[in-house]
PDB file of C-alpha atoms and ligand atoms in Angstrom:
ATOM      1  CA  MET A  19      91.097 101.609  74.764  1.00 43.00           C
ATOM      2  CA  ASN A  20      88.880 102.411  77.754  1.00 48.00           C
ATOM      3  CA  GLU A  21      89.726  99.087  79.246  1.00 47.00           C
ATOM      4  CA  ILE A  22      93.403  99.930  79.064  1.00 45.00           C
ATOM      5  CA  LYS A  23      92.829 103.331  80.585  1.00 46.00           C
ATOM      6  CA  LYS A  24      90.906 101.761  83.430  1.00 48.00           C
ATOM      7  CA  PHE A  25      93.653  99.203  83.947  1.00 44.00           C
ATOM      8  CA  PHE A  26      96.206 101.935  84.366  1.00 43.00           C
ATOM      9  CA  GLU A  27      93.922 103.953  86.587  1.00 46.00           C
ATOM     10  CA  ASP A  28      93.503 100.886  88.769  1.00 43.00           C
ATOM     11  CA  GLN A  29      97.271 100.711  88.969  1.00 44.00           C
ATOM     12  CA  GLY A  30      97.437 104.344  90.021  1.00 43.00           C
ATOM     13  CA  VAL A  31      99.160 105.381  86.815  1.00 46.00           C
ATOM     14  CA  SER A  32      98.599 108.907  85.624  1.00 47.00           C
ATOM     15  CA  ARG A  33      97.752 109.679  82.018  1.00 44.00           C
ATOM     16  CA  ARG A  34     101.172 111.239  81.574  1.00 45.00           C
ATOM     17  CA  ASP A  35     102.934 108.135  82.900  1.00 49.00           C
ATOM     18  CA  PHE A  36     100.675 106.014  80.751  1.00 42.00           C
ATOM     19  CA  LEU A  37     101.569 107.903  77.591  1.00 41.00           C
ATOM     20  CA  LYS A  38     105.229 107.906  78.490  1.00 44.00           C
ATOM     21  CA  SER A  39     105.051 104.147  79.008  1.00 44.00           C
ATOM     22  CA  LEU A  40     103.381 103.668  75.660  1.00 39.00           C
ATOM     23  CA  LEU A  41     106.134 105.636  73.999  1.00 38.00           C
ATOM     24  CA  LYS A  42     108.791 103.579  75.706  1.00 40.00           C
ATOM     25  CA  ILE A  43     107.124 100.338  74.749  1.00 38.00           C
ATOM     26  CA  SER A  44     106.580 101.288  71.133  1.00 37.00           C
ATOM     27  CA  ALA A  45     110.185 102.366  70.863  1.00 37.00           C
ATOM     28  CA  GLY A  46     111.425  99.153  72.427  1.00 35.00           C
ATOM     29  CA  ALA A  47     109.230  96.455  70.962  1.00 36.00           C
ATOM     30  CA  THR A  48     105.666  96.489  69.781  1.00 36.00           C
ATOM     31  CA  ILE A  49     102.762  98.681  70.693  1.00 36.00           C
ATOM     32  CA  LEU A  50     100.627  95.576  70.981  1.00 36.00           C
ATOM     33  CA  SER A  51     102.311  94.662  74.212  1.00 37.00           C
ATOM     34  CA  ALA A  52     100.705  97.753  75.726  1.00 37.00           C
ATOM     35  CA  ILE A  53      97.284  96.175  75.549  1.00 35.00           C
ATOM     36  CA  PRO A  54      96.658  94.041  78.623  1.00 37.00           C
ATOM     37  CA  SER A  55      93.926  91.895  77.080  1.00 36.00           C
ATOM     38  CA  ILE A  56      96.239  90.461  74.460  1.00 35.00           C
ATOM     39  CA  VAL A  57      99.551  90.227  76.245  1.00 37.00           C
ATOM     40  CA  SER A  58     100.719  86.952  77.688  1.00 40.00           C
ATOM     41  CA  ALA A  59      99.899  86.133  81.280  1.00 42.00           C
ATOM     42  CA  THR A  60     103.531  86.577  82.252  1.00 43.00           C
ATOM     43  CA  THR A  61     103.749  90.049  80.825  1.00 48.00           C
ATOM     44  CA  LEU A  62     100.468  91.017  82.398  1.00 50.00           C
ATOM     45  CA  SER A  63     101.653  89.797  85.761  1.00 50.00           C
ATOM     46  CA  GLU A  64     104.827  91.803  85.320  1.00 49.00           C
ATOM     47  CA  TRP A  65     102.652  94.828  84.757  1.00 51.00           C
ATOM     48  CA  LYS A  66     100.548  94.129  87.729  1.00 52.00           C
ATOM     49  CA  GLU A  67     103.663  93.709  89.809  1.00 55.00           C
ATOM     50  CA  GLY A  68     104.783  97.164  88.860  1.00 52.00           C
ATOM     51  CA  LYS A  69     107.819  95.897  87.087  1.00 51.00           C
ATOM     52  CA  ARG A  70     107.300  98.359  84.297  1.00 47.00           C
ATOM     53  CA  PHE A  71     104.526 100.511  85.664  1.00 44.00           C
ATOM     54  CA  LYS A  72     103.771 102.298  88.829  1.00 47.00           C
ATOM     55  CA  PHE A  73     103.689 100.160  91.929  1.00 55.00           C
ATOM     56  CA  ASP A  74     102.914 101.518  95.338  1.00 58.00           C
ATOM     57  CA  ASP A  75     102.732  99.156  98.234  1.00 71.00           C
ATOM     58  CA  THR A  76     100.943 101.796 100.259  1.00 60.00           C
ATOM     59  CA  LYS A  77      97.922 101.190  98.030  1.00 65.00           C
ATOM     60  CA  ILE A  78      97.730  97.497  98.844  1.00 71.00           C
ATOM     61  CA  LYS A  79      94.387  96.634 100.292  1.00 71.00           C
ATOM     62  CA  VAL A  80      94.958  95.234 103.737  1.00 70.00           C
ATOM     63  CA  SER A  81      92.313  92.868 104.935  1.00 63.00           C
ATOM     64  CA  GLU A  82      90.467  94.483 107.818  1.00 58.00           C
ATOM     65  CA  GLU A  83      90.205  91.126 109.450  1.00 73.00           C
ATOM     66  CA  ILE A  84      93.700  90.242 110.476  1.00 82.00           C
ATOM     67  CA  THR A  85      93.435  86.910 112.195  1.00 84.00           C
ATOM     68  CA  LEU A  86      95.568  85.617 115.045  1.00 84.00           C
ATOM     69  CA  ASN A  87      97.236  83.370 112.503  1.00 88.00           C
ATOM     70  CA  ASP A  88      98.310  86.438 110.540  1.00 90.00           C
ATOM     71  CA  GLU A  89     100.350  87.561 113.511  1.00 88.00           C
ATOM     72  CA  ALA A  90     101.644  84.134 114.509  1.00 89.00           C
ATOM     73  CA  GLU A  91     105.180  82.981 113.876  1.00 86.00           C
ATOM     74  CA  ILE A  92     105.057  80.422 111.099  1.00 83.00           C
ATOM     75  CA  GLY A  93     107.977  78.165 110.161  1.00 82.00           C
ATOM     76  CA  ALA A  94     111.298  77.478 111.809  1.00 85.00           C
ATOM     77  CA  ALA A  95     114.139  79.972 111.921  1.00 89.00           C
ATOM     78  CA  VAL A  96     117.283  78.518 110.388  1.00 89.00           C
ATOM     79  CA  VAL A  97     120.572  80.030 109.340  1.00 91.00           C
ATOM     80  CA  GLY A  98     120.107  81.001 105.712  1.00 85.00           C
ATOM     81  CA  ALA A  99     122.659  81.768 103.017  1.00 83.00           C
ATOM     82  CA  GLU A 100     122.665  85.240 104.513  1.00 85.00           C
ATOM     83  CA  GLY A 101     124.393  83.866 107.613  1.00 89.00           C
ATOM     84  CA  LEU A 102     121.484  84.996 109.770  1.00 93.00           C
ATOM     85  CA  LEU A 103     118.554  83.285 111.407  1.00 94.00           C
ATOM     86  CA  ILE A 104     115.741  83.554 108.891  1.00 96.00           C
ATOM     87  CA  ARG A 105     112.308  82.010 109.361  1.00 95.00           C
ATOM     88  CA  GLU A 106     111.686  79.993 106.235  1.00 93.00           C
ATOM     89  CA  THR A 107     108.067  80.466 105.253  1.00 93.00           C
ATOM     90  CA  ASP A 108     107.829  78.153 102.239  1.00 89.00           C
ATOM     91  CA  LEU A 109     105.285  80.409 100.539  1.00 95.00           C
ATOM     92  CA  GLN A 110     103.775  79.139  97.314  1.00 96.00           C
ATOM     93  CA  PHE A 111     103.768  81.539  94.387  1.00 96.00           C
ATOM     94  CA  THR A 112     101.007  81.479  91.818  1.00 95.00           C
ATOM     95  CA  ARG A 113     103.374  81.710  88.858  1.00 94.00           C
ATOM     96  CA  SER A 114     107.070  81.135  88.354  1.00 95.00           C
ATOM     97  CA  LEU A 115     109.482  83.791  89.564  1.00 95.00           C
ATOM     98  CA  GLU A 116     112.259  85.247  87.497  1.00 95.00           C
ATOM     99  CA  ARG A 117     115.871  85.332  88.481  1.00 96.00           C
ATOM    100  CA  ARG A 118     117.436  88.700  89.183  1.00 96.00           C
ATOM    101  CA  ILE A 119     120.468  89.269  86.995  1.00 95.00           C
ATOM    102  CA  ARG A 120     122.108  92.060  88.934  1.00 96.00           C
ATOM    103  CA  THR A 121     121.834  93.269  92.509  1.00 98.00           C
ATOM    104  CA  ASP A 122     123.229  96.610  93.529  1.00 98.00           C
ATOM    105  CA  GLY A 123     120.794  97.996  96.056  1.00 98.00           C
ATOM    106  CA  VAL A 124     118.302  97.452  98.859  1.00 98.00           C
ATOM    107  CA  VAL A 125     114.923  99.176  99.175  1.00 98.00           C
ATOM    108  CA  ILE A 126     113.370  99.520 102.626  1.00 98.00           C
ATOM    109  CA  HIS A 127     109.595  99.502 103.068  1.00 97.00           C
ATOM    110  CA  HIS A 128     107.018  99.490 105.817  1.00 96.00           C
ATOM    111  CA  VAL A 129     103.619  97.798 105.710  1.00 95.00           C
ATOM    112  CA  GLY A 130     101.932 101.166 106.023  1.00 92.00           C
ATOM    113  CA  ASN A 131      98.263 100.322 106.039  1.00 88.00           C
ATOM    114  CA  THR A 132      98.347  98.660 109.406  1.00 92.00           C
ATOM    115  CA  ASP A 133     100.650  98.864 112.400  1.00 94.00           C
ATOM    116  CA  LYS A 134      99.822  95.288 113.406  1.00 94.00           C
ATOM    117  CA  ASN A 135     102.610  92.756 113.715  1.00 96.00           C
ATOM    118  CA  VAL A 136     101.604  90.928 110.545  1.00 96.00           C
ATOM    119  CA  ASN A 137     103.653  88.067 109.161  1.00 96.00           C
ATOM    120  CA  ALA A 138     104.946  87.206 105.708  1.00 97.00           C
ATOM    121  CA  ALA A 139     102.070  84.797 105.099  1.00 95.00           C
ATOM    122  CA  ALA A 140      99.479  87.558 105.560  1.00 95.00           C
ATOM    123  CA  ILE A 141     101.318  89.945 103.254  1.00 95.00           C
ATOM    124  CA  HIS A 142     101.695  87.110 100.750  1.00 95.00           C
ATOM    125  CA  ARG A 143      97.918  86.650 100.743  1.00 92.00           C
ATOM    126  CA  TRP A 144      97.250  90.383 100.250  1.00 91.00           C
ATOM    127  CA  HIS A 145      99.669  90.550  97.341  1.00 91.00           C
ATOM    128  CA  ILE A 146      98.082  87.515  95.693  1.00 91.00           C
ATOM    129  CA  ASN A 147      94.688  89.165  96.152  1.00 87.00           C
ATOM    130  CA  ASN A 148      96.178  92.147  94.359  1.00 84.00           C
ATOM    131  CA  GLY A 149      96.881  89.944  91.348  1.00 85.00           C
ATOM    132  CA  TRP A 150     100.607  89.433  91.890  1.00 88.00           C
ATOM    133  CA  LYS A 151     102.503  86.174  92.017  1.00 92.00           C
ATOM    134  CA  GLY A 152     102.798  86.441  95.764  1.00 94.00           C
ATOM    135  CA  ILE A 153     104.615  88.486  98.352  1.00 96.00           C
ATOM    136  CA  GLY A 154     106.666  91.175  96.644  1.00 95.00           C
ATOM    137  CA  TYR A 155     109.346  91.638  99.330  1.00 97.00           C
ATOM    138  CA  HIS A 156     112.301  89.339  99.903  1.00 97.00           C
ATOM    139  CA  PHE A 157     112.320  89.768 103.677  1.00 98.00           C
ATOM    140  CA  ILE A 158     109.919  90.771 106.400  1.00 98.00           C
ATOM    141  CA  ILE A 159     111.179  92.078 109.738  1.00 98.00           C
ATOM    142  CA  ARG A 160     108.647  91.506 112.482  1.00 98.00           C
ATOM    143  CA  LYS A 161     108.293  93.722 115.532  1.00 97.00           C
ATOM    144  CA  ASP A 162     110.338  91.354 117.685  1.00 96.00           C
ATOM    145  CA  GLY A 163     113.141  91.656 115.146  1.00 97.00           C
ATOM    146  CA  SER A 164     112.711  88.171 113.728  1.00 97.00           C
ATOM    147  CA  ILE A 165     113.277  87.933 110.004  1.00 97.00           C
ATOM    148  CA  GLU A 166     110.963  86.012 107.693  1.00 97.00           C
ATOM    149  CA  ARG A 167     111.600  84.921 104.149  1.00 97.00           C
ATOM    150  CA  GLY A 168     109.360  86.417 101.457  1.00 97.00           C
ATOM    151  CA  ARG A 169     110.384  85.865  97.846  1.00 96.00           C
ATOM    152  CA  PRO A 170     113.515  83.794  97.380  1.00 96.00           C
ATOM    153  CA  LEU A 171     116.479  86.154  97.546  1.00 97.00           C
ATOM    154  CA  GLU A 172     117.648  85.472  94.004  1.00 96.00           C
ATOM    155  CA  SER A 173     114.269  86.222  92.402  1.00 96.00           C
ATOM    156  CA  VAL A 174     112.989  89.512  91.015  1.00 95.00           C
ATOM    157  CA  GLY A 175     110.790  91.159  93.622  1.00 95.00           C
ATOM    158  CA  ALA A 176     107.647  93.281  93.254  1.00 93.00           C
ATOM    159  CA  HIS A 177     108.122  96.129  95.662  1.00 94.00           C
ATOM    160  CA  CYS A 178     109.439  99.227  93.901  1.00 93.00           C
ATOM    161  CA  TYR A 179     108.301 100.578  90.562  1.00 90.00           C
ATOM    162  CA  ASN A 180     110.965 100.283  87.907  1.00 91.00           C
ATOM    163  CA  GLN A 181     113.637  99.167  90.390  1.00 95.00           C
ATOM    164  CA  ASN A 182     112.786  95.516  90.961  1.00 95.00           C
ATOM    165  CA  GLU A 183     115.322  94.237  88.472  1.00 95.00           C
ATOM    166  CA  HIS A 184     118.308  95.273  90.572  1.00 97.00           C
ATOM    167  CA  THR A 185     117.183  95.578  94.179  1.00 97.00           C
ATOM    168  CA  VAL A 186     116.295  93.473  97.195  1.00 98.00           C
ATOM    169  CA  GLY A 187     113.119  94.530  99.014  1.00 98.00           C
ATOM    170  CA  ILE A 188     112.836  94.486 102.791  1.00 98.00           C
ATOM    171  CA  CYS A 189     109.577  95.228 104.561  1.00 98.00           C
ATOM    172  CA  VAL A 190     109.752  96.305 108.174  1.00 98.00           C
ATOM    173  CA  VAL A 191     106.410  95.504 109.777  1.00 97.00           C
ATOM    174  CA  GLY A 192     104.469  98.518 111.024  1.00 96.00           C
ATOM    175  CA  ASN A 193     103.089 101.877 110.000  1.00 95.00           C
ATOM    176  CA  PHE A 194     105.974 104.247 110.550  1.00 97.00           C
ATOM    177  CA  GLU A 195     104.007 107.323 109.728  1.00 95.00           C
ATOM    178  CA  LEU A 196     102.240 106.713 113.029  1.00 95.00           C
ATOM    179  CA  ALA A 197     104.484 104.489 115.109  1.00 96.00           C
ATOM    180  CA  ARG A 198     108.187 103.977 115.630  1.00 97.00           C
ATOM    181  CA  PRO A 199     110.042 100.842 114.595  1.00 98.00           C
ATOM    182  CA  THR A 200     111.262  98.743 117.517  1.00 98.00           C
ATOM    183  CA  GLN A 201     114.926  98.618 118.488  1.00 97.00           C
ATOM    184  CA  ALA A 202     114.861  94.921 117.592  1.00 97.00           C
ATOM    185  CA  GLN A 203     113.682  95.777 114.066  1.00 98.00           C
ATOM    186  CA  PHE A 204     116.420  98.362 113.739  1.00 97.00           C
ATOM    187  CA  ARG A 205     119.102  95.849 114.825  1.00 96.00           C
ATOM    188  CA  SER A 206     117.807  93.169 112.477  1.00 97.00           C
ATOM    189  CA  ALA A 207     117.581  95.602 109.568  1.00 97.00           C
ATOM    190  CA  GLU A 208     121.213  96.611 109.907  1.00 97.00           C
ATOM    191  CA  LYS A 209     122.377  92.996 110.223  1.00 96.00           C
ATOM    192  CA  LEU A 210     120.266  91.827 107.313  1.00 97.00           C
ATOM    193  CA  ILE A 211     121.288  94.712 105.080  1.00 97.00           C
ATOM    194  CA  GLY A 212     124.909  94.185 106.052  1.00 96.00           C
ATOM    195  CA  ALA A 213     124.598  90.511 105.088  1.00 96.00           C
ATOM    196  CA  ILE A 214     122.928  91.307 101.743  1.00 97.00           C
ATOM    197  CA  CYS A 215     125.647  93.862 100.982  1.00 97.00           C
ATOM    198  CA  GLY A 216     128.266  91.246 101.813  1.00 95.00           C
ATOM    199  CA  LEU A 217     126.656  88.671  99.522  1.00 96.00           C
ATOM    200  CA  TYR A 218     126.401  91.010  96.554  1.00 97.00           C
ATOM    201  CA  SER A 219     129.457  93.200  97.212  1.00 97.00           C
ATOM    202  CA  ILE A 220     127.344  96.306  97.684  1.00 97.00           C
ATOM    203  CA  ILE A 221     128.856  99.229  99.553  1.00 97.00           C
ATOM    204  CA  PRO A 222     126.155 100.516 101.915  1.00 97.00           C
ATOM    205  CA  ASN A 223     125.576 104.197 101.279  1.00 97.00           C
ATOM    206  CA  ASP A 224     122.702 106.625 100.726  1.00 97.00           C
ATOM    207  CA  GLN A 225     122.312 105.560  97.106  1.00 97.00           C
ATOM    208  CA  THR A 226     122.511 101.806  97.544  1.00 98.00           C
ATOM    209  CA  ILE A 227     120.405 101.500 100.713  1.00 98.00           C
ATOM    210  CA  VAL A 228     117.284 103.602 100.385  1.00 98.00           C
ATOM    211  CA  GLY A 229     113.745 103.992 101.607  1.00 98.00           C
ATOM    212  CA  HIS A 230     111.067 103.319  98.986  1.00 96.00           C
ATOM    213  CA  LYS A 231     110.382 107.075  98.673  1.00 96.00           C
ATOM    214  CA  TYR A 232     113.854 107.567  97.220  1.00 96.00           C
ATOM    215  CA  TYR A 233     112.563 106.023  93.994  1.00 95.00           C
ATOM    216  CA  ASN A 234     108.793 106.475  93.981  1.00 92.00           C
ATOM    217  CA  ARG A 235     106.321 109.085  95.138  1.00 90.00           C
ATOM    218  CA  THR A 236     105.136 107.404  98.325  1.00 92.00           C
ATOM    219  CA  ALA A 237     105.228 107.896 102.082  1.00 94.00           C
ATOM    220  CA  CYS A 238     106.858 104.462 102.416  1.00 96.00           C
ATOM    221  CA  PRO A 239     108.810 103.554 104.586  1.00 97.00           C
ATOM    222  CA  GLY A 240     107.212 106.191 106.803  1.00 96.00           C
ATOM    223  CA  THR A 241     108.767 109.202 108.501  1.00 97.00           C
ATOM    224  CA  TYR A 242     109.997 107.376 111.595  1.00 97.00           C
ATOM    225  CA  LEU A 243     111.769 104.622 109.697  1.00 98.00           C
ATOM    226  CA  GLN A 244     113.142 106.953 107.027  1.00 98.00           C
ATOM    227  CA  LYS A 245     114.830 108.971 109.769  1.00 97.00           C
ATOM    228  CA  TRP A 246     116.718 105.849 110.796  1.00 96.00           C
ATOM    229  CA  VAL A 247     117.976 104.927 107.349  1.00 98.00           C
ATOM    230  CA  PRO A 248     121.313 106.813 107.720  1.00 97.00           C
ATOM    231  CA  ASP A 249     121.951 104.983 111.016  1.00 97.00           C
ATOM    232  CA  ILE A 250     121.031 101.649 109.424  1.00 97.00           C
ATOM    233  CA  ILE A 251     123.500 102.354 106.604  1.00 97.00           C
ATOM    234  CA  ARG A 252     126.257 103.279 109.036  1.00 97.00           C
ATOM    235  CA  ASN A 253     125.731 100.177 111.153  1.00 96.00           C
ATOM    236  CA  ALA A 254     125.214  97.852 108.184  1.00 95.00           C
ATOM    237  CA  ASN A 255     128.796  98.656 107.211  1.00 93.00           C
ATOM    238  CA  LYS A 256     129.920  96.746 110.305  1.00 90.00           C
ATOM    239  CA  PHE A 257     128.118  93.604 109.186  1.00 86.00           C
ATOM    240  CA  CYS A 258     129.146  93.285 105.563  1.00 84.00           C
TER     241      CYS A 258
HETATM  242 ZN1   ZN B 319     107.242 100.587  99.991  1.00 64.66          ZN
END
């Protein structure tokens, strides 16, 4: 049992959340699935990805040594299904991704732990080091406004506790508790969100397009970006 407790502590899950989760699990299926050491690898990875338990991207360990390559542009930008120029990153995931059944919202994040102009490949590496399948966000918006592919759009992400099954995750690169997003990031965010809303017939509003803190107790996407969310919603309406 101590091992389980430690597992949840590592995930930043409080005892109350842990007990609540146990209750939910035992009501839904079998209590055995609550024990990490005996669950299947897939279920464990779902746990680690915060699909069912608390996930906070602000707790991701960011490598202190961010190399030049981590800030470089990798891959060619091509027009994706979104109708926008997206840099395809061709990231390899450690396990198979699941398909999202329904999509009715977008969650906006920042990197948080660094204000460097890191790319999708760097974030992908950090998330793998955290035990996940790979990058948890579907899109990364770099400081110059260029958009990079993270997880394939149709797959279930790993970016927002309990909300991954129905949302697309966008990470705007920077620490917006300390710095402001660039105008280029703002413009790309509204275009990208407009395109996603168009694809999935989502009406952009303050319940469908939200900062991470709307759902979870976190500073993400940072004060400066959160302030812009209403403007992003308003402008996204023009693009969907
Ligand atoms: Zn976040």
